[in-house]
Amino acid sequence: MNLSLILADASLYMSEHFDSLTSFTFFVGCMAMMAASVFFFLEMGSVDKKWRTSLLISGIITFIAFVHYYYMRDYYLATGDSPIAFRYVDWTLTVPLMCVEFYLITKKAGGTMGLMWKLIFASVIMLVTGYWGEALDQSNAWLWGLFSGIAYFYIVYLVWFGEVKQLATNAGGAVAEANKWLGWFVLAGWAIYPIGYMMGTAGWYGGAGEVFGFSGSMDVIYNIGDAINKIGFGLVIYALAVKDSAKS
Ligand SMILES: *C/C=C(C)/C=C/C=C(C)/C=C/C1=C(C)CCCC1(C)C
């Protein structure tokens, strides 16, 4: 075997899968979502019964993302374009499930289905308007982004100051603590997405990625955001379940 042949082969493999930061983050994102799903599903057995549904949902969120990342990676490798439709289908399934998590952790303190639907409704408005601006009416991306942002800040409001906050405070202990962390994910973690949106919109900050030496910046930002938010969110729920299970 000739070393240069092996190296050429390896570099061909690398250039197919890791030719850019974008394809690399799709690949790593796919693996990370799969690993997180296995973890959340397996850990369901080690927490108190009342937390199993919450962990199940954490696992379903990362599993849905895993499947979509598998397809998004493929799509990106084949076309070099952003997999906008896959992306938004993923989000439209997973973000409402994150809203369900808020309902589940506040349920014992009086959280209602009405509150859950309010969160879900706001998240769907946020995503449909975002999709409109990204895929269907790019020339008015700012307007759709604005509508999306209003729905986003409504969710932030509910979690930081509104009903979710009040219920979590009433529940106290590990639930109040978890809500504080989830609040930070919604405020700081989710804020990553509008940055990606602006970088993906021509004439805005499209060139910003080049400063850091990569192009196709929008997908890189979205992929990093998903890893932080989907896995991080699930881990906060997991920590809450473990803490509360130890107590009872
Ligand atoms: C797992 C996926 C998550 C948590 C996705 C969250 C997505 C957002 C918070 C998106 C927000 C957007 C805006 C606030 C304005 C511009 C358009 C969006 C859809 C990127």
PDB file of C-alpha atoms and ligand atoms in Angstrom:
ATOM      1  CA  MET A   1       0.000   0.000   0.000  1.00  0.00           C
ATOM      2  CA  ASN A   2       1.220   3.362  -0.943  1.00  0.00           C
ATOM      3  CA  LEU A   3       0.919   6.059   1.693  1.00  0.00           C
ATOM      4  CA  SER A   4       0.118   8.794  -0.768  1.00  0.00           C
ATOM      5  CA  LEU A   5      -2.754   6.676  -2.106  1.00  0.00           C
ATOM      6  CA  ILE A   6      -4.159   6.234   1.386  1.00  0.00           C
ATOM      7  CA  LEU A   7      -3.851   9.940   1.997  1.00  0.00           C
ATOM      8  CA  ALA A   8      -5.518  10.767  -1.300  1.00  0.00           C
ATOM      9  CA  ASP A   9      -8.344   8.429  -0.407  1.00  0.00           C
ATOM     10  CA  ALA A  10      -8.717   9.948   3.042  1.00  0.00           C
ATOM     11  CA  SER A  11      -8.739  13.429   1.639  1.00  0.00           C
ATOM     12  CA  LEU A  12     -11.407  12.471  -0.885  1.00  0.00           C
ATOM     13  CA  TYR A  13     -13.509  11.133   1.973  1.00  0.00           C
ATOM     14  CA  MET A  14     -12.903  14.274   3.984  1.00  0.00           C
ATOM     15  CA  SER A  15     -13.725  16.543   1.093  1.00  0.00           C
ATOM     16  CA  GLU A  16     -17.015  14.755   0.561  1.00  0.00           C
ATOM     17  CA  HIS A  17     -18.160  14.889   4.131  1.00  0.00           C
ATOM     18  CA  PHE A  18     -16.297  17.796   5.604  1.00  0.00           C
ATOM     19  CA  ASP A  19     -15.703  20.015   2.608  1.00  0.00           C
ATOM     20  CA  SER A  20     -16.969  22.945   4.540  1.00  0.00           C
ATOM     21  CA  LEU A  21     -17.906  23.968   8.040  1.00  0.00           C
ATOM     22  CA  THR A  22     -21.506  23.627   6.918  1.00  0.00           C
ATOM     23  CA  SER A  23     -21.358  19.957   5.966  1.00  0.00           C
ATOM     24  CA  PHE A  24     -19.221  19.254   9.024  1.00  0.00           C
ATOM     25  CA  THR A  25     -21.795  20.774  11.381  1.00  0.00           C
ATOM     26  CA  PHE A  26     -24.580  18.829   9.642  1.00  0.00           C
ATOM     27  CA  PHE A  27     -22.614  15.619  10.202  1.00  0.00           C
ATOM     28  CA  VAL A  28     -21.708  16.309  13.835  1.00  0.00           C
ATOM     29  CA  GLY A  29     -25.223  17.612  14.515  1.00  0.00           C
ATOM     30  CA  CYS A  30     -26.676  14.350  13.218  1.00  0.00           C
ATOM     31  CA  MET A  31     -24.465  12.245  15.505  1.00  0.00           C
ATOM     32  CA  ALA A  32     -25.003  14.489  18.521  1.00  0.00           C
ATOM     33  CA  MET A  33     -28.788  14.364  18.144  1.00  0.00           C
ATOM     34  CA  MET A  34     -28.679  10.583  17.884  1.00  0.00           C
ATOM     35  CA  ALA A  35     -26.467  10.227  20.957  1.00  0.00           C
ATOM     36  CA  ALA A  36     -28.658  12.599  22.958  1.00  0.00           C
ATOM     37  CA  SER A  37     -31.791  10.638  22.016  1.00  0.00           C
ATOM     38  CA  VAL A  38     -30.289   7.348  23.176  1.00  0.00           C
ATOM     39  CA  PHE A  39     -29.247   9.027  26.421  1.00  0.00           C
ATOM     40  CA  PHE A  40     -32.669  10.542  27.177  1.00  0.00           C
ATOM     41  CA  PHE A  41     -34.531   7.343  26.299  1.00  0.00           C
ATOM     42  CA  LEU A  42     -32.280   5.148  28.424  1.00  0.00           C
ATOM     43  CA  GLU A  43     -32.344   7.521  31.387  1.00  0.00           C
ATOM     44  CA  MET A  44     -36.146   7.369  31.513  1.00  0.00           C
ATOM     45  CA  GLY A  45     -35.729   4.232  33.589  1.00  0.00           C
ATOM     46  CA  SER A  46     -33.654   5.909  36.269  1.00  0.00           C
ATOM     47  CA  VAL A  47     -35.958   8.809  37.181  1.00  0.00           C
ATOM     48  CA  ASP A  48     -39.176   8.980  39.132  1.00  0.00           C
ATOM     49  CA  LYS A  49     -42.269   7.884  37.219  1.00  0.00           C
ATOM     50  CA  LYS A  50     -43.758  11.379  37.079  1.00  0.00           C
ATOM     51  CA  TRP A  51     -40.755  12.655  35.081  1.00  0.00           C
ATOM     52  CA  ARG A  52     -40.736   9.920  32.450  1.00  0.00           C
ATOM     53  CA  THR A  53     -42.989  11.764  30.004  1.00  0.00           C
ATOM     54  CA  SER A  54     -40.763  14.837  30.207  1.00  0.00           C
ATOM     55  CA  LEU A  55     -37.663  12.777  29.421  1.00  0.00           C
ATOM     56  CA  LEU A  56     -39.518  10.941  26.667  1.00  0.00           C
ATOM     57  CA  ILE A  57     -40.329  14.287  25.049  1.00  0.00           C
ATOM     58  CA  SER A  58     -36.704  15.445  25.377  1.00  0.00           C
ATOM     59  CA  GLY A  59     -35.699  12.272  23.543  1.00  0.00           C
ATOM     60  CA  ILE A  60     -38.364  12.670  20.870  1.00  0.00           C
ATOM     61  CA  ILE A  61     -37.188  16.250  20.227  1.00  0.00           C
ATOM     62  CA  THR A  62     -33.593  15.176  19.597  1.00  0.00           C
ATOM     63  CA  PHE A  63     -34.735  12.091  17.672  1.00  0.00           C
ATOM     64  CA  ILE A  64     -36.874  14.155  15.289  1.00  0.00           C
ATOM     65  CA  ALA A  65     -33.851  16.417  14.828  1.00  0.00           C
ATOM     66  CA  PHE A  66     -31.599  13.398  14.219  1.00  0.00           C
ATOM     67  CA  VAL A  67     -33.832  12.179  11.373  1.00  0.00           C
ATOM     68  CA  HIS A  68     -34.027  15.652   9.850  1.00  0.00           C
ATOM     69  CA  TYR A  69     -30.271  16.171  10.141  1.00  0.00           C
ATOM     70  CA  TYR A  70     -29.747  12.915   8.290  1.00  0.00           C
ATOM     71  CA  TYR A  71     -31.815  14.241   5.390  1.00  0.00           C
ATOM     72  CA  MET A  72     -30.584  17.821   5.611  1.00  0.00           C
ATOM     73  CA  ARG A  73     -26.969  16.677   5.414  1.00  0.00           C
ATOM     74  CA  ASP A  74     -27.752  14.628   2.329  1.00  0.00           C
ATOM     75  CA  TYR A  75     -29.664  17.449   0.700  1.00  0.00           C
ATOM     76  CA  TYR A  76     -26.869  19.903   1.371  1.00  0.00           C
ATOM     77  CA  LEU A  77     -24.198  17.545  -0.002  1.00  0.00           C
ATOM     78  CA  ALA A  78     -26.238  16.871  -3.130  1.00  0.00           C
ATOM     79  CA  THR A  79     -27.309  20.422  -3.945  1.00  0.00           C
ATOM     80  CA  GLY A  80     -25.127  22.810  -1.958  1.00  0.00           C
ATOM     81  CA  ASP A  81     -28.306  24.663  -1.014  1.00  0.00           C
ATOM     82  CA  SER A  82     -29.896  25.278   2.368  1.00  0.00           C
ATOM     83  CA  PRO A  83     -32.458  22.608   3.226  1.00  0.00           C
ATOM     84  CA  ILE A  84     -35.025  25.245   4.176  1.00  0.00           C
ATOM     85  CA  ALA A  85     -38.109  23.021   3.996  1.00  0.00           C
ATOM     86  CA  PHE A  86     -36.586  20.181   6.070  1.00  0.00           C
ATOM     87  CA  ARG A  87     -35.344  22.751   8.554  1.00  0.00           C
ATOM     88  CA  TYR A  88     -38.726  24.323   9.107  1.00  0.00           C
ATOM     89  CA  VAL A  89     -40.559  20.989   9.256  1.00  0.00           C
ATOM     90  CA  ASP A  90     -38.104  19.946  11.985  1.00  0.00           C
ATOM     91  CA  TRP A  91     -38.635  23.181  13.928  1.00  0.00           C
ATOM     92  CA  THR A  92     -42.407  23.079  13.523  1.00  0.00           C
ATOM     93  CA  LEU A  93     -42.409  19.678  15.198  1.00  0.00           C
ATOM     94  CA  THR A  94     -39.747  20.241  17.844  1.00  0.00           C
ATOM     95  CA  VAL A  95     -40.405  23.793  19.064  1.00  0.00           C
ATOM     96  CA  PRO A  96     -44.059  23.043  19.996  1.00  0.00           C
ATOM     97  CA  LEU A  97     -42.745  19.991  21.867  1.00  0.00           C
ATOM     98  CA  MET A  98     -40.492  22.326  23.839  1.00  0.00           C
ATOM     99  CA  CYS A  99     -43.650  24.268  24.706  1.00  0.00           C
ATOM    100  CA  VAL A 100     -45.162  21.003  25.959  1.00  0.00           C
ATOM    101  CA  GLU A 101     -42.159  20.666  28.289  1.00  0.00           C
ATOM    102  CA  PHE A 102     -43.079  23.992  29.922  1.00  0.00           C
ATOM    103  CA  TYR A 103     -46.597  22.706  30.425  1.00  0.00           C
ATOM    104  CA  LEU A 104     -45.364  19.443  31.945  1.00  0.00           C
ATOM    105  CA  ILE A 105     -43.018  21.061  34.458  1.00  0.00           C
ATOM    106  CA  THR A 106     -45.630  23.609  35.608  1.00  0.00           C
ATOM    107  CA  LYS A 107     -48.605  21.228  35.563  1.00  0.00           C
ATOM    108  CA  LYS A 108     -48.428  20.342  39.229  1.00  0.00           C
ATOM    109  CA  ALA A 109     -48.465  24.025  40.157  1.00  0.00           C
ATOM    110  CA  GLY A 110     -51.578  24.588  38.016  1.00  0.00           C
ATOM    111  CA  GLY A 111     -50.234  24.868  34.469  1.00  0.00           C
ATOM    112  CA  THR A 112     -53.152  24.458  32.048  1.00  0.00           C
ATOM    113  CA  MET A 113     -53.609  23.139  28.533  1.00  0.00           C
ATOM    114  CA  GLY A 114     -54.692  26.695  27.694  1.00  0.00           C
ATOM    115  CA  LEU A 115     -51.223  27.939  28.567  1.00  0.00           C
ATOM    116  CA  MET A 116     -49.652  25.138  26.552  1.00  0.00           C
ATOM    117  CA  TRP A 117     -51.685  26.038  23.461  1.00  0.00           C
ATOM    118  CA  LYS A 118     -50.826  29.719  23.891  1.00  0.00           C
ATOM    119  CA  LEU A 119     -47.118  28.841  23.772  1.00  0.00           C
ATOM    120  CA  ILE A 120     -47.607  26.451  20.863  1.00  0.00           C
ATOM    121  CA  PHE A 121     -49.655  28.982  18.910  1.00  0.00           C
ATOM    122  CA  ALA A 122     -47.003  31.679  19.374  1.00  0.00           C
ATOM    123  CA  SER A 123     -44.252  29.265  18.312  1.00  0.00           C
ATOM    124  CA  VAL A 124     -46.124  28.276  15.144  1.00  0.00           C
ATOM    125  CA  ILE A 125     -46.685  31.957  14.229  1.00  0.00           C
ATOM    126  CA  MET A 126     -42.973  32.567  14.834  1.00  0.00           C
ATOM    127  CA  LEU A 127     -41.981  29.727  12.513  1.00  0.00           C
ATOM    128  CA  VAL A 128     -44.545  30.190   9.725  1.00  0.00           C
ATOM    129  CA  THR A 129     -43.689  33.882   9.375  1.00  0.00           C
ATOM    130  CA  GLY A 130     -39.971  33.021   9.489  1.00  0.00           C
ATOM    131  CA  TYR A 131     -40.447  30.469   6.705  1.00  0.00           C
ATOM    132  CA  TRP A 132     -42.365  33.009   4.671  1.00  0.00           C
ATOM    133  CA  GLY A 133     -39.512  35.483   4.894  1.00  0.00           C
ATOM    134  CA  GLU A 134     -36.850  32.905   4.184  1.00  0.00           C
ATOM    135  CA  ALA A 135     -38.450  30.880   1.416  1.00  0.00           C
ATOM    136  CA  LEU A 136     -41.411  32.649  -0.138  1.00  0.00           C
ATOM    137  CA  ASP A 137     -41.037  36.411   0.108  1.00  0.00           C
ATOM    138  CA  GLN A 138     -37.372  37.222   0.597  1.00  0.00           C
ATOM    139  CA  SER A 139     -37.745  40.814  -0.570  1.00  0.00           C
ATOM    140  CA  ASN A 140     -39.821  41.472   2.547  1.00  0.00           C
ATOM    141  CA  ALA A 141     -37.666  39.345   4.839  1.00  0.00           C
ATOM    142  CA  TRP A 142     -37.422  42.196   7.344  1.00  0.00           C
ATOM    143  CA  LEU A 143     -41.214  42.406   7.730  1.00  0.00           C
ATOM    144  CA  TRP A 144     -41.665  38.642   8.191  1.00  0.00           C
ATOM    145  CA  GLY A 145     -38.700  38.652  10.561  1.00  0.00           C
ATOM    146  CA  LEU A 146     -40.413  41.393  12.542  1.00  0.00           C
ATOM    147  CA  PHE A 147     -43.680  39.425  12.854  1.00  0.00           C
ATOM    148  CA  SER A 148     -41.699  36.356  13.816  1.00  0.00           C
ATOM    149  CA  GLY A 149     -39.763  38.384  16.393  1.00  0.00           C
ATOM    150  CA  ILE A 150     -42.954  39.652  18.019  1.00  0.00           C
ATOM    151  CA  ALA A 151     -44.200  36.081  18.517  1.00  0.00           C
ATOM    152  CA  TYR A 152     -40.748  35.136  19.804  1.00  0.00           C
ATOM    153  CA  PHE A 153     -40.743  37.921  22.400  1.00  0.00           C
ATOM    154  CA  TYR A 154     -44.216  36.905  23.513  1.00  0.00           C
ATOM    155  CA  ILE A 155     -42.810  33.470  24.390  1.00  0.00           C
ATOM    156  CA  VAL A 156     -39.860  35.115  26.158  1.00  0.00           C
ATOM    157  CA  TYR A 157     -42.346  37.258  28.087  1.00  0.00           C
ATOM    158  CA  LEU A 158     -44.453  34.273  29.187  1.00  0.00           C
ATOM    159  CA  VAL A 159     -41.399  32.354  30.386  1.00  0.00           C
ATOM    160  CA  TRP A 160     -39.620  35.253  32.090  1.00  0.00           C
ATOM    161  CA  PHE A 161     -42.489  37.330  33.501  1.00  0.00           C
ATOM    162  CA  GLY A 162     -45.850  35.821  32.582  1.00  0.00           C
ATOM    163  CA  GLU A 163     -47.824  32.721  33.494  1.00  0.00           C
ATOM    164  CA  VAL A 164     -44.982  30.221  33.090  1.00  0.00           C
ATOM    165  CA  LYS A 165     -42.801  32.239  35.429  1.00  0.00           C
ATOM    166  CA  GLN A 166     -45.544  32.586  38.039  1.00  0.00           C
ATOM    167  CA  LEU A 167     -46.381  28.886  38.004  1.00  0.00           C
ATOM    168  CA  ALA A 168     -42.731  27.882  38.218  1.00  0.00           C
ATOM    169  CA  THR A 169     -42.217  30.266  41.121  1.00  0.00           C
ATOM    170  CA  ASN A 170     -45.243  28.761  42.890  1.00  0.00           C
ATOM    171  CA  ALA A 171     -43.866  25.272  42.313  1.00  0.00           C
ATOM    172  CA  GLY A 172     -40.547  26.426  43.769  1.00  0.00           C
ATOM    173  CA  GLY A 173     -37.463  24.260  44.282  1.00  0.00           C
ATOM    174  CA  ALA A 174     -36.091  22.337  41.315  1.00  0.00           C
ATOM    175  CA  VAL A 175     -38.933  23.445  39.009  1.00  0.00           C
ATOM    176  CA  ALA A 176     -38.259  27.168  39.597  1.00  0.00           C
ATOM    177  CA  GLU A 177     -34.572  26.519  39.072  1.00  0.00           C
ATOM    178  CA  ALA A 178     -35.188  24.593  35.829  1.00  0.00           C
ATOM    179  CA  ASN A 179     -37.483  27.330  34.529  1.00  0.00           C
ATOM    180  CA  LYS A 180     -34.752  29.878  35.104  1.00  0.00           C
ATOM    181  CA  TRP A 181     -32.360  27.817  32.981  1.00  0.00           C
ATOM    182  CA  LEU A 182     -34.963  27.151  30.287  1.00  0.00           C
ATOM    183  CA  GLY A 183     -35.648  30.890  30.283  1.00  0.00           C
ATOM    184  CA  TRP A 184     -32.011  31.528  29.444  1.00  0.00           C
ATOM    185  CA  PHE A 185     -32.165  29.018  26.620  1.00  0.00           C
ATOM    186  CA  VAL A 186     -35.212  30.798  25.195  1.00  0.00           C
ATOM    187  CA  LEU A 187     -33.740  34.270  25.614  1.00  0.00           C
ATOM    188  CA  ALA A 188     -30.095  33.705  24.656  1.00  0.00           C
ATOM    189  CA  GLY A 189     -30.103  30.307  22.913  1.00  0.00           C
ATOM    190  CA  TRP A 190     -33.068  30.978  20.649  1.00  0.00           C
ATOM    191  CA  ALA A 191     -31.678  34.430  19.799  1.00  0.00           C
ATOM    192  CA  ILE A 192     -29.054  32.576  17.738  1.00  0.00           C
ATOM    193  CA  TYR A 193     -31.725  31.876  15.093  1.00  0.00           C
ATOM    194  CA  PRO A 194     -32.605  35.447  14.099  1.00  0.00           C
ATOM    195  CA  ILE A 195     -28.854  35.998  13.675  1.00  0.00           C
ATOM    196  CA  GLY A 196     -28.743  33.059  11.239  1.00  0.00           C
ATOM    197  CA  TYR A 197     -31.824  34.427   9.485  1.00  0.00           C
ATOM    198  CA  MET A 198     -30.165  37.813   8.986  1.00  0.00           C
ATOM    199  CA  MET A 199     -26.954  36.197   7.744  1.00  0.00           C
ATOM    200  CA  GLY A 200     -28.977  34.164   5.270  1.00  0.00           C
ATOM    201  CA  THR A 201     -30.836  37.154   3.899  1.00  0.00           C
ATOM    202  CA  ALA A 202     -29.101  38.727   0.923  1.00  0.00           C
ATOM    203  CA  GLY A 203     -27.929  42.266   1.531  1.00  0.00           C
ATOM    204  CA  TRP A 204     -28.081  42.033   5.314  1.00  0.00           C
ATOM    205  CA  TYR A 205     -25.258  40.282   7.055  1.00  0.00           C
ATOM    206  CA  GLY A 206     -24.737  37.682   4.350  1.00  0.00           C
ATOM    207  CA  GLY A 207     -21.032  38.453   4.213  1.00  0.00           C
ATOM    208  CA  ALA A 208     -20.527  38.252   7.965  1.00  0.00           C
ATOM    209  CA  GLY A 209     -19.520  34.594   7.811  1.00  0.00           C
ATOM    210  CA  GLU A 210     -16.612  35.406   5.542  1.00  0.00           C
ATOM    211  CA  VAL A 211     -15.074  37.383   8.356  1.00  0.00           C
ATOM    212  CA  PHE A 212     -14.711  34.089  10.216  1.00  0.00           C
ATOM    213  CA  GLY A 213     -13.604  32.291   7.082  1.00  0.00           C
ATOM    214  CA  PHE A 214     -16.701  30.346   6.160  1.00  0.00           C
ATOM    215  CA  SER A 215     -19.503  30.739   3.698  1.00  0.00           C
ATOM    216  CA  GLY A 216     -23.008  29.361   3.832  1.00  0.00           C
ATOM    217  CA  SER A 217     -23.046  30.895   7.258  1.00  0.00           C
ATOM    218  CA  MET A 218     -26.770  30.587   7.902  1.00  0.00           C
ATOM    219  CA  ASP A 219     -26.803  26.808   8.171  1.00  0.00           C
ATOM    220  CA  VAL A 220     -23.730  26.777  10.404  1.00  0.00           C
ATOM    221  CA  ILE A 221     -25.458  29.180  12.785  1.00  0.00           C
ATOM    222  CA  TYR A 222     -28.720  27.191  12.719  1.00  0.00           C
ATOM    223  CA  ASN A 223     -26.851  23.926  13.322  1.00  0.00           C
ATOM    224  CA  ILE A 224     -24.978  25.327  16.306  1.00  0.00           C
ATOM    225  CA  GLY A 225     -28.230  26.795  17.640  1.00  0.00           C
ATOM    226  CA  ASP A 226     -30.020  23.455  17.346  1.00  0.00           C
ATOM    227  CA  ALA A 227     -27.277  21.538  19.155  1.00  0.00           C
ATOM    228  CA  ILE A 228     -27.243  24.032  22.024  1.00  0.00           C
ATOM    229  CA  ASN A 229     -30.983  24.385  22.320  1.00  0.00           C
ATOM    230  CA  LYS A 230     -32.310  20.896  21.717  1.00  0.00           C
ATOM    231  CA  ILE A 231     -29.687  19.015  23.708  1.00  0.00           C
ATOM    232  CA  GLY A 232     -29.263  21.736  26.356  1.00  0.00           C
ATOM    233  CA  PHE A 233     -33.001  22.062  26.884  1.00  0.00           C
ATOM    234  CA  GLY A 234     -33.268  18.287  27.319  1.00  0.00           C
ATOM    235  CA  LEU A 235     -30.404  18.264  29.803  1.00  0.00           C
ATOM    236  CA  VAL A 236     -32.094  20.915  31.960  1.00  0.00           C
ATOM    237  CA  ILE A 237     -35.210  18.726  32.067  1.00  0.00           C
ATOM    238  CA  TYR A 238     -33.034  15.712  32.852  1.00  0.00           C
ATOM    239  CA  ALA A 239     -31.288  17.541  35.716  1.00  0.00           C
ATOM    240  CA  LEU A 240     -34.660  18.580  37.107  1.00  0.00           C
ATOM    241  CA  ALA A 241     -35.950  15.002  36.934  1.00  0.00           C
ATOM    242  CA  VAL A 242     -32.854  13.609  38.650  1.00  0.00           C
ATOM    243  CA  LYS A 243     -32.914  16.242  41.401  1.00  0.00           C
ATOM    244  CA  ASP A 244     -36.604  15.828  42.089  1.00  0.00           C
ATOM    245  CA  SER A 245     -36.429  12.011  41.967  1.00  0.00           C
ATOM    246  CA  ALA A 246     -33.657  11.955  44.573  1.00  0.00           C
ATOM    247  CA  LYS A 247     -35.809  14.037  46.886  1.00  0.00           C
ATOM    248  CA  SER A 248     -38.878  11.814  46.763  1.00  0.00           C
TER     249      SER A 248
HETATM  250  C1  LIG B   1     -34.935  23.223  17.860  1.00  0.00           C
HETATM  251  C2  LIG B   1     -35.250  24.396  17.192  1.00  0.00           C
HETATM  252  C3  LIG B   1     -35.475  25.612  17.766  1.00  0.00           C
HETATM  253  C4  LIG B   1     -35.406  25.842  19.241  1.00  0.00           C
HETATM  254  C5  LIG B   1     -35.777  26.690  16.865  1.00  0.00           C
HETATM  255  C6  LIG B   1     -36.058  27.942  17.223  1.00  0.00           C
HETATM  256  C7  LIG B   1     -36.254  28.930  16.238  1.00  0.00           C
HETATM  257  C8  LIG B   1     -36.429  30.271  16.457  1.00  0.00           C
HETATM  258  C9  LIG B   1     -36.491  30.828  17.836  1.00  0.00           C
HETATM  259  C10 LIG B   1     -36.560  31.125  15.303  1.00  0.00           C
HETATM  260  C11 LIG B   1     -36.800  32.435  15.338  1.00  0.00           C
HETATM  261  C12 LIG B   1     -36.873  33.391  14.218  1.00  0.00           C
HETATM  262  C13 LIG B   1     -37.019  34.731  14.569  1.00  0.00           C
HETATM  263  C14 LIG B   1     -37.213  35.179  15.990  1.00  0.00           C
HETATM  264  C15 LIG B   1     -37.003  35.837  13.552  1.00  0.00           C
HETATM  265  C16 LIG B   1     -36.479  35.402  12.208  1.00  0.00           C
HETATM  266  C17 LIG B   1     -37.061  34.113  11.786  1.00  0.00           C
HETATM  267  C18 LIG B   1     -36.756  32.966  12.749  1.00  0.00           C
HETATM  268  C19 LIG B   1     -37.795  31.893  12.417  1.00  0.00           C
HETATM  269  C20 LIG B   1     -35.362  32.437  12.437  1.00  0.00           C
END
